[in-house]
mmCIF file of N, CA and C in Angstrom:
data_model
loop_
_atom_site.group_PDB
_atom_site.id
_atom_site.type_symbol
_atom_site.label_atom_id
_atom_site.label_comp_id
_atom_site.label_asym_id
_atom_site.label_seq_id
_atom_site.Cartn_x
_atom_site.Cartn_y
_atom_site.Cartn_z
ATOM 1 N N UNK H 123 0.843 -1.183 0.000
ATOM 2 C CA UNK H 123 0.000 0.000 0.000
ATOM 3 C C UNK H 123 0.887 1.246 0.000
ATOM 4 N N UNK H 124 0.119 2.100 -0.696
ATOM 5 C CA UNK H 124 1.178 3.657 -1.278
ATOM 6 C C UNK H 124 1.038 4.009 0.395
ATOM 7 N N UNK H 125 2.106 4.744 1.038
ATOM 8 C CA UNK H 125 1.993 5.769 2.069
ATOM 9 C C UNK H 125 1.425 6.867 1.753
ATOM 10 N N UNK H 126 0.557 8.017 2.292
ATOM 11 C CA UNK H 126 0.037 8.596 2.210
ATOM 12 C C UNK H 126 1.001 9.944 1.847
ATOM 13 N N UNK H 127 0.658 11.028 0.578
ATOM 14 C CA UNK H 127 1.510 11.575 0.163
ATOM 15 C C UNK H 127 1.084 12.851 1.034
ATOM 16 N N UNK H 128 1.997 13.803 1.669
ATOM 17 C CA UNK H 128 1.895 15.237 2.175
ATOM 18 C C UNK H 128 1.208 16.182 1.046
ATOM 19 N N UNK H 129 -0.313 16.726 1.527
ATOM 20 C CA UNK H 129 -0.798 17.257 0.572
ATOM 21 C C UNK H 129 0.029 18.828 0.994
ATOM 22 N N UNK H 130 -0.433 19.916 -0.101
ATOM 23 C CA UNK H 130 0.441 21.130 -0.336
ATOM 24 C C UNK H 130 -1.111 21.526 0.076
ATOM 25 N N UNK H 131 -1.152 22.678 1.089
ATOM 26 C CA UNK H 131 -1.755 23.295 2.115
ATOM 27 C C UNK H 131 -2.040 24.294 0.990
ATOM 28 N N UNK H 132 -3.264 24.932 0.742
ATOM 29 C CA UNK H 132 -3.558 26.235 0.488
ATOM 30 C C UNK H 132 -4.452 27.355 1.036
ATOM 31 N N UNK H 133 -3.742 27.843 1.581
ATOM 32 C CA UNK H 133 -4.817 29.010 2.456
ATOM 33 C C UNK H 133 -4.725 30.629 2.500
ATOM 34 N N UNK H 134 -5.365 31.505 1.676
ATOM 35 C CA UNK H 134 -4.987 32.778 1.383
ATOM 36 C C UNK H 134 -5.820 33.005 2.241
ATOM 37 N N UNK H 135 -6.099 33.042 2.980
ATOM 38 C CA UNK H 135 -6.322 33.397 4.515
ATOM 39 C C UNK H 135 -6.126 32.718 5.735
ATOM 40 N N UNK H 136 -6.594 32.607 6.956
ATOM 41 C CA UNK H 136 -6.318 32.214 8.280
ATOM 42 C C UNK H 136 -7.501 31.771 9.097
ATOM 43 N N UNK H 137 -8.660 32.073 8.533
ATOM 44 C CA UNK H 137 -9.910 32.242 10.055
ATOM 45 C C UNK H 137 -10.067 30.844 9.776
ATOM 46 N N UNK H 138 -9.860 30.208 8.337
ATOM 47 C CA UNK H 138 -10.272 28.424 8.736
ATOM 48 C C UNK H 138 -9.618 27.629 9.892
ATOM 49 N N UNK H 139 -8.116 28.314 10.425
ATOM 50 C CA UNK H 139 -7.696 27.297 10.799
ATOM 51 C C UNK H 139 -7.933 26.966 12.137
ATOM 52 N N UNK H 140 -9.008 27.699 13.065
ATOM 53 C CA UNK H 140 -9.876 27.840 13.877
ATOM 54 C C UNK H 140 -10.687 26.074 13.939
ATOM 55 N N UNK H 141 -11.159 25.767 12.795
ATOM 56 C CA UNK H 141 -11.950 24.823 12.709
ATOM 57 C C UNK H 141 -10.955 23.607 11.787
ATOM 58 N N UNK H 142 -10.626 23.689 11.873
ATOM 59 C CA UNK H 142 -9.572 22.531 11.256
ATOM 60 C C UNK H 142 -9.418 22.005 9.891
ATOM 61 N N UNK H 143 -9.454 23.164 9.357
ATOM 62 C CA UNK H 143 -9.204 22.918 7.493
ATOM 63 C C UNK H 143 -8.736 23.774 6.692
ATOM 64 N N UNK H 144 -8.175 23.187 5.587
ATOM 65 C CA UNK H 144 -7.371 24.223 4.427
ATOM 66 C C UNK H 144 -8.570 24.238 3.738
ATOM 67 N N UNK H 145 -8.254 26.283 3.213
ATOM 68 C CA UNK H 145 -9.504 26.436 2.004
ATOM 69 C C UNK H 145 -8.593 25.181 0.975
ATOM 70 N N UNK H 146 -8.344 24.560 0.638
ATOM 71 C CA UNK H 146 -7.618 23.456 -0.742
ATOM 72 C C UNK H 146 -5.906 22.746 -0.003
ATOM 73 N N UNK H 147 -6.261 21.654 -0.839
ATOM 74 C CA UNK H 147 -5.036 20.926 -0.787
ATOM 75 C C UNK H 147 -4.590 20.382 -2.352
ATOM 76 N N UNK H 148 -3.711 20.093 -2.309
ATOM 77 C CA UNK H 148 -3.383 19.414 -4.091
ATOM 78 C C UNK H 148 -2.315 18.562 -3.380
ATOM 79 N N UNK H 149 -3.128 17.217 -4.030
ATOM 80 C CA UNK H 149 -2.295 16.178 -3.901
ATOM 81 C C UNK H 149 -1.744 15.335 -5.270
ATOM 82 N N UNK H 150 -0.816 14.976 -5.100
ATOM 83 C CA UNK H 150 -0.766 14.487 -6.216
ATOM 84 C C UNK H 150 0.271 12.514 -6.335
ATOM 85 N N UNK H 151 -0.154 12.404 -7.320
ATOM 86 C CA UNK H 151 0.182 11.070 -7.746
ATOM 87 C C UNK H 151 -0.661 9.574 -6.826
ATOM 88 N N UNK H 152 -2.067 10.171 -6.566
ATOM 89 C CA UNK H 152 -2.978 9.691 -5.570
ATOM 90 C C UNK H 152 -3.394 8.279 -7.013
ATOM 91 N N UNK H 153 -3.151 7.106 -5.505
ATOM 92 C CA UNK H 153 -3.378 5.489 -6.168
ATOM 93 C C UNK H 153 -4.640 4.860 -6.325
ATOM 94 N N UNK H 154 -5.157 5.180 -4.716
ATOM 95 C CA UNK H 154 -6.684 4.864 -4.225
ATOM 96 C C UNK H 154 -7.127 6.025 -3.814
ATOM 97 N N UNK H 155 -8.093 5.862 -3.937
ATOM 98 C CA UNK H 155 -9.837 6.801 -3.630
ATOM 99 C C UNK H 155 -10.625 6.144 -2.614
ATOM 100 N N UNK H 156 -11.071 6.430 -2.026
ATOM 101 C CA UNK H 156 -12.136 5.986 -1.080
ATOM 102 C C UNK H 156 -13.093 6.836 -0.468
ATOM 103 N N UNK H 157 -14.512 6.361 -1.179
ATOM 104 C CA UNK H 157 -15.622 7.751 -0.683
ATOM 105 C C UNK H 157 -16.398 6.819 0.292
ATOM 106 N N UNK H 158 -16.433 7.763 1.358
ATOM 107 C CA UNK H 158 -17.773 7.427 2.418
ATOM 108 C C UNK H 158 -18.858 7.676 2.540
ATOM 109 N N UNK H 159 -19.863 7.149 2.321
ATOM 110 C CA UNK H 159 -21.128 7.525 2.767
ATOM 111 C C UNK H 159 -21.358 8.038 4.154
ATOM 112 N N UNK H 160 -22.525 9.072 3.791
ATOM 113 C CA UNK H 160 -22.640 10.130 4.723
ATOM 114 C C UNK H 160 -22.879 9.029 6.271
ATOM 115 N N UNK H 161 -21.999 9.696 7.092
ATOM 116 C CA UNK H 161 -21.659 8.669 8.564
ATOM 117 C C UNK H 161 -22.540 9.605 9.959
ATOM 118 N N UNK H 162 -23.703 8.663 10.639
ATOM 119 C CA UNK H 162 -24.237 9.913 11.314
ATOM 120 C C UNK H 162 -24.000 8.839 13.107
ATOM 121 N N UNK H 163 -24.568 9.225 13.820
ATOM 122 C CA UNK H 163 -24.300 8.718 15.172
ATOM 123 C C UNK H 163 -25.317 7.350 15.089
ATOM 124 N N UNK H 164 -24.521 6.628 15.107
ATOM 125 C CA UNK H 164 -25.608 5.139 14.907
ATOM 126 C C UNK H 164 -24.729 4.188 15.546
ATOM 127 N N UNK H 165 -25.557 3.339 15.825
ATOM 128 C CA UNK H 165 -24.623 1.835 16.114
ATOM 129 C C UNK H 165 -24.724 0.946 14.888
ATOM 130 N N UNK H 166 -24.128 0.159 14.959
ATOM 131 C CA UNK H 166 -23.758 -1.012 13.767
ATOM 132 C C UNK H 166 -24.983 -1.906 13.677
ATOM 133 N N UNK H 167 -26.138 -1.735 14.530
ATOM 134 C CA UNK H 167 -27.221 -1.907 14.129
ATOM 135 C C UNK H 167 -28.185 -0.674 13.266
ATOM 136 N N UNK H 168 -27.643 0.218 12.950
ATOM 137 C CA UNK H 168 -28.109 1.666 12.331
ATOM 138 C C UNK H 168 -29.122 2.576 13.426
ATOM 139 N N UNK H 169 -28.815 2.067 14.508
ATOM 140 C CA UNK H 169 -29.844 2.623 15.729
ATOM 141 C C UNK H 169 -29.090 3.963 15.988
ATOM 142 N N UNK H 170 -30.533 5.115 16.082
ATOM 143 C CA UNK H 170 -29.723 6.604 16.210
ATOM 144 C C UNK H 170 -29.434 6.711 17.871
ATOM 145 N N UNK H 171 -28.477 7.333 18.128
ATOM 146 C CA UNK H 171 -27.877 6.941 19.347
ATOM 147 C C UNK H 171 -27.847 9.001 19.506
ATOM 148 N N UNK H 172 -27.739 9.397 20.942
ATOM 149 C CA UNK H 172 -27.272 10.993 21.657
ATOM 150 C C UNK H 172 -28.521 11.523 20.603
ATOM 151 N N UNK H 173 -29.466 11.418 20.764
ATOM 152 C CA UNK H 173 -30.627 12.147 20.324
ATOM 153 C C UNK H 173 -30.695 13.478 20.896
ATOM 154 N N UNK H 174 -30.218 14.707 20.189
ATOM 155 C CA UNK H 174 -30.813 15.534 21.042
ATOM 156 C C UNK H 174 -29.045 16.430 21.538
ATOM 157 N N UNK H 175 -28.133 15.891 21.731
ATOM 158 C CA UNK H 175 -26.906 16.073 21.695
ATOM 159 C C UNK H 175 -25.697 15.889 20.816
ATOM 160 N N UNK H 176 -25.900 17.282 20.476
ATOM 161 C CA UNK H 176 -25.216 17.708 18.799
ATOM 162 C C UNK H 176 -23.608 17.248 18.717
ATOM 163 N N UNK H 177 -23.337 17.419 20.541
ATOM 164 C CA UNK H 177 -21.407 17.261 20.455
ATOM 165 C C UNK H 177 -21.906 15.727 20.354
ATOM 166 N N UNK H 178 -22.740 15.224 21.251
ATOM 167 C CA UNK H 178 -22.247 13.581 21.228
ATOM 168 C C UNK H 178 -22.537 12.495 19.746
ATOM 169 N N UNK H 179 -23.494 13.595 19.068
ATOM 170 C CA UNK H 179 -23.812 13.084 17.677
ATOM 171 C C UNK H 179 -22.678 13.081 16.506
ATOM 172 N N UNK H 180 -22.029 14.401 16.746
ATOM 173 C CA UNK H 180 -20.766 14.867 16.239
ATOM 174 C C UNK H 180 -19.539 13.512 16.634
ATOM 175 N N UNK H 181 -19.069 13.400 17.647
ATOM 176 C CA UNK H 181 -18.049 12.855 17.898
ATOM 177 C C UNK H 181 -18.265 11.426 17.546
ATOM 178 N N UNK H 182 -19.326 10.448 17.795
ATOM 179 C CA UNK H 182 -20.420 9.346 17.147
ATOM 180 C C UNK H 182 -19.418 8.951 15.468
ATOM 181 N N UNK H 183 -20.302 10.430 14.920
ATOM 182 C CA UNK H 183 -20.251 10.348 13.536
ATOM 183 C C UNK H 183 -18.923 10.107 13.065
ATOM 184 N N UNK H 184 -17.877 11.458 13.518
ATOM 185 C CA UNK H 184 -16.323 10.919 13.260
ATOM 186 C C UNK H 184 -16.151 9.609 13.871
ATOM 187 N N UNK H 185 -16.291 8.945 14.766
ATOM 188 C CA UNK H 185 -16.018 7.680 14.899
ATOM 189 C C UNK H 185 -16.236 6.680 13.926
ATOM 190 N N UNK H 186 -17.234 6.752 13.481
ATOM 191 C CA UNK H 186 -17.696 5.791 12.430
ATOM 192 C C UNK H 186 -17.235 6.084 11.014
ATOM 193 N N UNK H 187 -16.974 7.456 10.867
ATOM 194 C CA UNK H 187 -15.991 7.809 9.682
ATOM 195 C C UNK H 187 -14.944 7.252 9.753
ATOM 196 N N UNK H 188 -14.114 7.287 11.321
ATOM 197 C CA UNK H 188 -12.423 6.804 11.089
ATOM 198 C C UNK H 188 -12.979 5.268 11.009
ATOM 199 N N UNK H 189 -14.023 4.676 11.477
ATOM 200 C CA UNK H 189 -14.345 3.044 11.519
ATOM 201 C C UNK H 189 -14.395 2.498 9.876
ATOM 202 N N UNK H 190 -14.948 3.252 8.774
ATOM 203 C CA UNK H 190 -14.841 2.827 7.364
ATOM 204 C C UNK H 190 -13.338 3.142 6.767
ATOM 205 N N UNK H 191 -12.849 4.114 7.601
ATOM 206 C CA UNK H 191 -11.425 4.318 6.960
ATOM 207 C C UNK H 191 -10.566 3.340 7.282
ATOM 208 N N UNK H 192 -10.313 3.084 8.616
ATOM 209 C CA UNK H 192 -9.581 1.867 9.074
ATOM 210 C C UNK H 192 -10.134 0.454 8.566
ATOM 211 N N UNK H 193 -11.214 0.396 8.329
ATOM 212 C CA UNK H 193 -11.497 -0.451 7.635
ATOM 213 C C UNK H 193 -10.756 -1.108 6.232
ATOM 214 N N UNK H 194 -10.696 -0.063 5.473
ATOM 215 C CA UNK H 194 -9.923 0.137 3.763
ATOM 216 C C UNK H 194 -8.835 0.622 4.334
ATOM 217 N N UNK H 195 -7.819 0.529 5.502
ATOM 218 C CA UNK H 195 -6.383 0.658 5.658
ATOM 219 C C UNK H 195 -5.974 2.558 5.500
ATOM 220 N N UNK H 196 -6.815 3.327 5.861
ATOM 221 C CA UNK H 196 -6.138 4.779 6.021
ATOM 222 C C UNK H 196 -7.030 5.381 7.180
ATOM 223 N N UNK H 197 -6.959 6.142 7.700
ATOM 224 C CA UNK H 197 -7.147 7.296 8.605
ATOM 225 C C UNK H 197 -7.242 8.529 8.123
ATOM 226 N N UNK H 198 -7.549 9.634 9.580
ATOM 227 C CA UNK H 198 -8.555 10.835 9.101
ATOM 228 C C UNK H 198 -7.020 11.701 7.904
ATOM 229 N N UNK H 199 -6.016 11.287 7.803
ATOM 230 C CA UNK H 199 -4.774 11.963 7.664
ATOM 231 C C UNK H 199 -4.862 11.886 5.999
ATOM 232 N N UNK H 200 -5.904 10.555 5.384
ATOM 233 C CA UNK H 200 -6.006 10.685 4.051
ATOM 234 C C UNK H 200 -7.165 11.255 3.412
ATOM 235 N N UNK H 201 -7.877 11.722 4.685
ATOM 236 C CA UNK H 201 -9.292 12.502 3.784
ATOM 237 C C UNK H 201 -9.061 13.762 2.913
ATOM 238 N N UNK H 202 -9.354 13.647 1.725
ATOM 239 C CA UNK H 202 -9.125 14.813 0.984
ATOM 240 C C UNK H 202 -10.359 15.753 0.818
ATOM 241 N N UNK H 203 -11.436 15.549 1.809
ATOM 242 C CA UNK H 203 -12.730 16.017 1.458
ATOM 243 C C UNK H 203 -13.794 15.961 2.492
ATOM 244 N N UNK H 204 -14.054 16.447 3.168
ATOM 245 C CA UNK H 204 -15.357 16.693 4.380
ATOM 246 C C UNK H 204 -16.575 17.371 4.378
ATOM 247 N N UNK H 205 -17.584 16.803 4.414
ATOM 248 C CA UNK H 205 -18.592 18.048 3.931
ATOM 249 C C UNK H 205 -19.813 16.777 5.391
ATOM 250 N N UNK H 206 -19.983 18.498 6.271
ATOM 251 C CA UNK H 206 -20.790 18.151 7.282
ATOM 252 C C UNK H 206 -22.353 18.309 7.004
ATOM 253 N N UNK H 207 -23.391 17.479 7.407
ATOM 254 C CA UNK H 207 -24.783 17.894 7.096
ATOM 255 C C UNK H 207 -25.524 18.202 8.460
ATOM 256 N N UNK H 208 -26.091 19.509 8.656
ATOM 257 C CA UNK H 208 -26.609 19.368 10.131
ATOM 258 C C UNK H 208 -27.937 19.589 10.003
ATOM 259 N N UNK H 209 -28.500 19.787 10.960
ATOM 260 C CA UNK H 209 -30.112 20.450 10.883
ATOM 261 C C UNK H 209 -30.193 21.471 11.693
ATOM 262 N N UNK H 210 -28.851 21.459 12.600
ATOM 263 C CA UNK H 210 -28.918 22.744 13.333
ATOM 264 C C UNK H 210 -27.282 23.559 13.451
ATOM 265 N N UNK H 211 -26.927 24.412 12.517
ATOM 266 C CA UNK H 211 -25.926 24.902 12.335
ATOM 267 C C UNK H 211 -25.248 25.885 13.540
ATOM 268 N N UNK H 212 -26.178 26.526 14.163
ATOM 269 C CA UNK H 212 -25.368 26.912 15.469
ATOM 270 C C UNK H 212 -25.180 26.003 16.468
ATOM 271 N N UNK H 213 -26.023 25.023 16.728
ATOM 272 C CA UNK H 213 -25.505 23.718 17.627
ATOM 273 C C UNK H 213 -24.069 22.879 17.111
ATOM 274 N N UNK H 214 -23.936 23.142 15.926
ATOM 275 C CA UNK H 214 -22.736 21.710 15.408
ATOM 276 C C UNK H 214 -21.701 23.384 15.806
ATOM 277 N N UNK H 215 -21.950 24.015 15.221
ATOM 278 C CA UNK H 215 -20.575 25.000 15.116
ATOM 279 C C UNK H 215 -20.134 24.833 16.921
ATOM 280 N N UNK H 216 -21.107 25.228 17.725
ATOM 281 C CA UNK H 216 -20.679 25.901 18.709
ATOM 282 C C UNK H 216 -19.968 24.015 19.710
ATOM 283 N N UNK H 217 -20.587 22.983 19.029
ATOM 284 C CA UNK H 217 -20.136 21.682 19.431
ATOM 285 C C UNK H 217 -18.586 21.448 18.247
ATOM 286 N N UNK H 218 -18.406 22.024 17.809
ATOM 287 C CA UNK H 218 -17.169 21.431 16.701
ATOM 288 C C UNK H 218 -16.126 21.203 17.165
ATOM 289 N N UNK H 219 -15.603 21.651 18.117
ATOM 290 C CA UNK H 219 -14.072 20.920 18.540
ATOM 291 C C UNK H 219 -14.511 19.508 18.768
ATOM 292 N N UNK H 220 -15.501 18.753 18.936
ATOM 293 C CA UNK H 220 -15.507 17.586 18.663
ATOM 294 C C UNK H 220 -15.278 16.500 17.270
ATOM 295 N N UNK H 221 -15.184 17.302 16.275
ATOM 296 C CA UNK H 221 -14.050 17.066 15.044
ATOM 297 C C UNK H 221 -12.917 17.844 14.829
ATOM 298 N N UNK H 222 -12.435 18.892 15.501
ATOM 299 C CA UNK H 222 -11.564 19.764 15.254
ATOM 300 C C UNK H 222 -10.661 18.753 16.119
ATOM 301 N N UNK H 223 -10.421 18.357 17.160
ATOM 302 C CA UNK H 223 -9.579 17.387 18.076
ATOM 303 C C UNK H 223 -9.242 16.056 17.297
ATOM 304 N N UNK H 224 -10.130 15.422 16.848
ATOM 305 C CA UNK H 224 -9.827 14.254 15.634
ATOM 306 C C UNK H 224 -9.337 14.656 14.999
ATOM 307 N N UNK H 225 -9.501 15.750 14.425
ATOM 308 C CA UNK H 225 -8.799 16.056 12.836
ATOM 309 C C UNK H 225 -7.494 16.379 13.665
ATOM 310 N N UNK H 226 -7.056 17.099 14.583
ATOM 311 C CA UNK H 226 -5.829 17.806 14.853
ATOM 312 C C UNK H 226 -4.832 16.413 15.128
ATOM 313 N N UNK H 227 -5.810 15.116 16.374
ATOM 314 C CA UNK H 227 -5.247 14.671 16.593
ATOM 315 C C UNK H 227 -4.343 13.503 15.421
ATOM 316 N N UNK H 228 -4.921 13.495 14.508
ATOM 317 C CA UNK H 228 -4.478 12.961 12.887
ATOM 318 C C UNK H 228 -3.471 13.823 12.436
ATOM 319 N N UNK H 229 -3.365 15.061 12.917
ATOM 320 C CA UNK H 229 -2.449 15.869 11.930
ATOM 321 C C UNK H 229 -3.290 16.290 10.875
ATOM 322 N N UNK H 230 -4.765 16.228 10.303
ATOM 323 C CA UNK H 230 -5.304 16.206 9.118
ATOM 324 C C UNK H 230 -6.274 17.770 9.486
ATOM 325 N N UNK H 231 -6.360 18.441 7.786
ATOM 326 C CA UNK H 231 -6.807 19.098 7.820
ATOM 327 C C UNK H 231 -7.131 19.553 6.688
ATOM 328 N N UNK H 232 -8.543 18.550 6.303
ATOM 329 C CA UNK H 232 -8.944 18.406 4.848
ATOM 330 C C UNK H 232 -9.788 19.621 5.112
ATOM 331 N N UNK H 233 -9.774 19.971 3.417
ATOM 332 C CA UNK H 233 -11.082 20.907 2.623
ATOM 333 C C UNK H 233 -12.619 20.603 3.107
ATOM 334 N N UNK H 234 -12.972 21.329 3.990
ATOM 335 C CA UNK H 234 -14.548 20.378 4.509
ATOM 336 C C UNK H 234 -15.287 22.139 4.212
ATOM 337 N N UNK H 235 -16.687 21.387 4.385
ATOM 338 C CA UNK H 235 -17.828 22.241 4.051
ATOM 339 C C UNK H 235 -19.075 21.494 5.242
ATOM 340 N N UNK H 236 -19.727 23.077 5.502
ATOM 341 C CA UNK H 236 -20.950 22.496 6.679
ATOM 342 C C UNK H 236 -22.092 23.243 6.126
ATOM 343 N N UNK H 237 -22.966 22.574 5.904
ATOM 344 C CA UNK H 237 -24.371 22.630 5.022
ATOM 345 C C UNK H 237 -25.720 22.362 5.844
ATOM 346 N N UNK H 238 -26.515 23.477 6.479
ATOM 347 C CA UNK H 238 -27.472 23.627 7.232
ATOM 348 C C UNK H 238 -28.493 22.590 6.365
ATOM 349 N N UNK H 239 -28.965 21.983 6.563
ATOM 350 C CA UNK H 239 -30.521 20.990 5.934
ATOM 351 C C UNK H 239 -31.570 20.787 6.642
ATOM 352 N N UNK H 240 -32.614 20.486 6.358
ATOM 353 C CA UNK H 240 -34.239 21.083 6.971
ATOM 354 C C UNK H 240 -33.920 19.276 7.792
ATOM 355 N N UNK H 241 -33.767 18.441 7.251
ATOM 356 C CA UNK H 241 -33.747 17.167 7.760
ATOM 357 C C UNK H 241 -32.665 16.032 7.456
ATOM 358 N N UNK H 242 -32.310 15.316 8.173
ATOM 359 C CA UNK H 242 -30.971 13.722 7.851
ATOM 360 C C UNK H 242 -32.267 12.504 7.535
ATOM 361 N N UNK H 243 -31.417 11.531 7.396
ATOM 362 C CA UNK H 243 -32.259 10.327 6.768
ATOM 363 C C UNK H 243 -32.970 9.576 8.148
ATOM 364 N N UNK H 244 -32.372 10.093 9.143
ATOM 365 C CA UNK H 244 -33.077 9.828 10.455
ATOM 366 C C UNK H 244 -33.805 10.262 11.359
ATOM 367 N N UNK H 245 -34.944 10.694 12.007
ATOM 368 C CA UNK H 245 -35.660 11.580 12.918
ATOM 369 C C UNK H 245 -34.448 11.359 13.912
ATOM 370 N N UNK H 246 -34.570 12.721 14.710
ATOM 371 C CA UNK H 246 -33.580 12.938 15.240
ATOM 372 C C UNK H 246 -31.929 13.202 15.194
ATOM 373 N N UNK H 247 -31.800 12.531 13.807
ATOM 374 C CA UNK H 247 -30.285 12.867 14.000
ATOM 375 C C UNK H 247 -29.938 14.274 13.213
ATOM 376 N N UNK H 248 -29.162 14.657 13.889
ATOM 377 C CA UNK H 248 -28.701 16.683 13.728
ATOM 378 C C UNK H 248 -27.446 16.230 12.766
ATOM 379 N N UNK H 249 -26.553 15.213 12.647
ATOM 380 C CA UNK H 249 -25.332 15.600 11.689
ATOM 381 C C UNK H 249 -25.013 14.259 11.165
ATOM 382 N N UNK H 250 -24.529 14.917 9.994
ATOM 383 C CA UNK H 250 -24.319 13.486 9.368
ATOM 384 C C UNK H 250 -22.500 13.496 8.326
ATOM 385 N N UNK H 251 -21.557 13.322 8.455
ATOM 386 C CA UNK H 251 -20.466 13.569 7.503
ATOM 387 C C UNK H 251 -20.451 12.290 7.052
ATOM 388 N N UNK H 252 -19.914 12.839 5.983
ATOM 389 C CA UNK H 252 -19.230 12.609 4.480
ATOM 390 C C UNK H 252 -18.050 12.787 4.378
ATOM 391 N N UNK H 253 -17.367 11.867 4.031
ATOM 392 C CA UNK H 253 -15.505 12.165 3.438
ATOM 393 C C UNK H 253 -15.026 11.414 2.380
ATOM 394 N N UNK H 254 -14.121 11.582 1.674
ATOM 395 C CA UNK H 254 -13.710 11.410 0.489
ATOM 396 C C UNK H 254 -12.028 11.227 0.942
ATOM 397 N N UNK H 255 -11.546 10.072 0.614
ATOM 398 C CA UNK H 255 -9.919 9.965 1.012
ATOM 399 C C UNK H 255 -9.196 9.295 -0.114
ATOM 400 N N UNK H 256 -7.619 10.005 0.462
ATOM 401 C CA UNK H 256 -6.777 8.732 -1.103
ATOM 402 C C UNK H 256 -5.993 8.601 -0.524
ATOM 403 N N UNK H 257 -4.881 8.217 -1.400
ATOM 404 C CA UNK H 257 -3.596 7.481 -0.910
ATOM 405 C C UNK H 257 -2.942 7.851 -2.306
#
């Protein structure tokens, strides 16, 4: 398996790095791809779990993100792509160091996007990520 190549950081500004991401990265000579389906606070029976608690739904969700990554052999360090879904955008923001600590603790600090939505595929659940990784 390729080691994971050091992406080239691009940031013509600073306020992202608050929340743990480059506006862009360029990577290059990438072998594998690996996209995740959107990952929300569930158990491995798909049961919605912290109903109601946006950090504990949050931290849930990255878990089960790094759980498909380790799965296919990489971590949060190869995501080239994050895009959060919430239903309540001042609850996830003001809960976000609960992916900002994962991501830091990876060293990773992919291109992500957070997208307010009226509803997730589950009653009750407030967030749902998505990531996109290579090698």
């Amino acid at each position: 398996m390729t080691t994971t190549t050091n992406p080239l950081r691009i940031n013509p500004s600073t306020w992202n790095a608050d929340f743990g991401f480059d506006h862009g990265q360029l990577r290059t000579r990438v072998e594998q791809l690996l996209t995740v389906a959107g990952q929300g606070a569930t158990d491995t029976d798909g049961t919605l779990l912290h109903e109601g608690d946006v950090c504990a739904q949050l931290a849930l969700a990255m878990h089960n993100v790094e759980s498909v990554l380790t799965a296919a052999g990489m971590d949060l360090a190869d995501v080239i792509r994050m895009t959060v879904y919430t239903t309540d955008v001042d609850a996830t923001l003001a809960a976000y160091d609960a992916v900002v600590e994962r991501l830091a603790a990876a060293g990773a600090t992919p291109p992500a996007t957070l997208v307010g939505v009226t509803r997730l595929a589950l009653a009750g659940m407030a967030v749902e990520i998505e990531v996109t990784a290579a090698r």
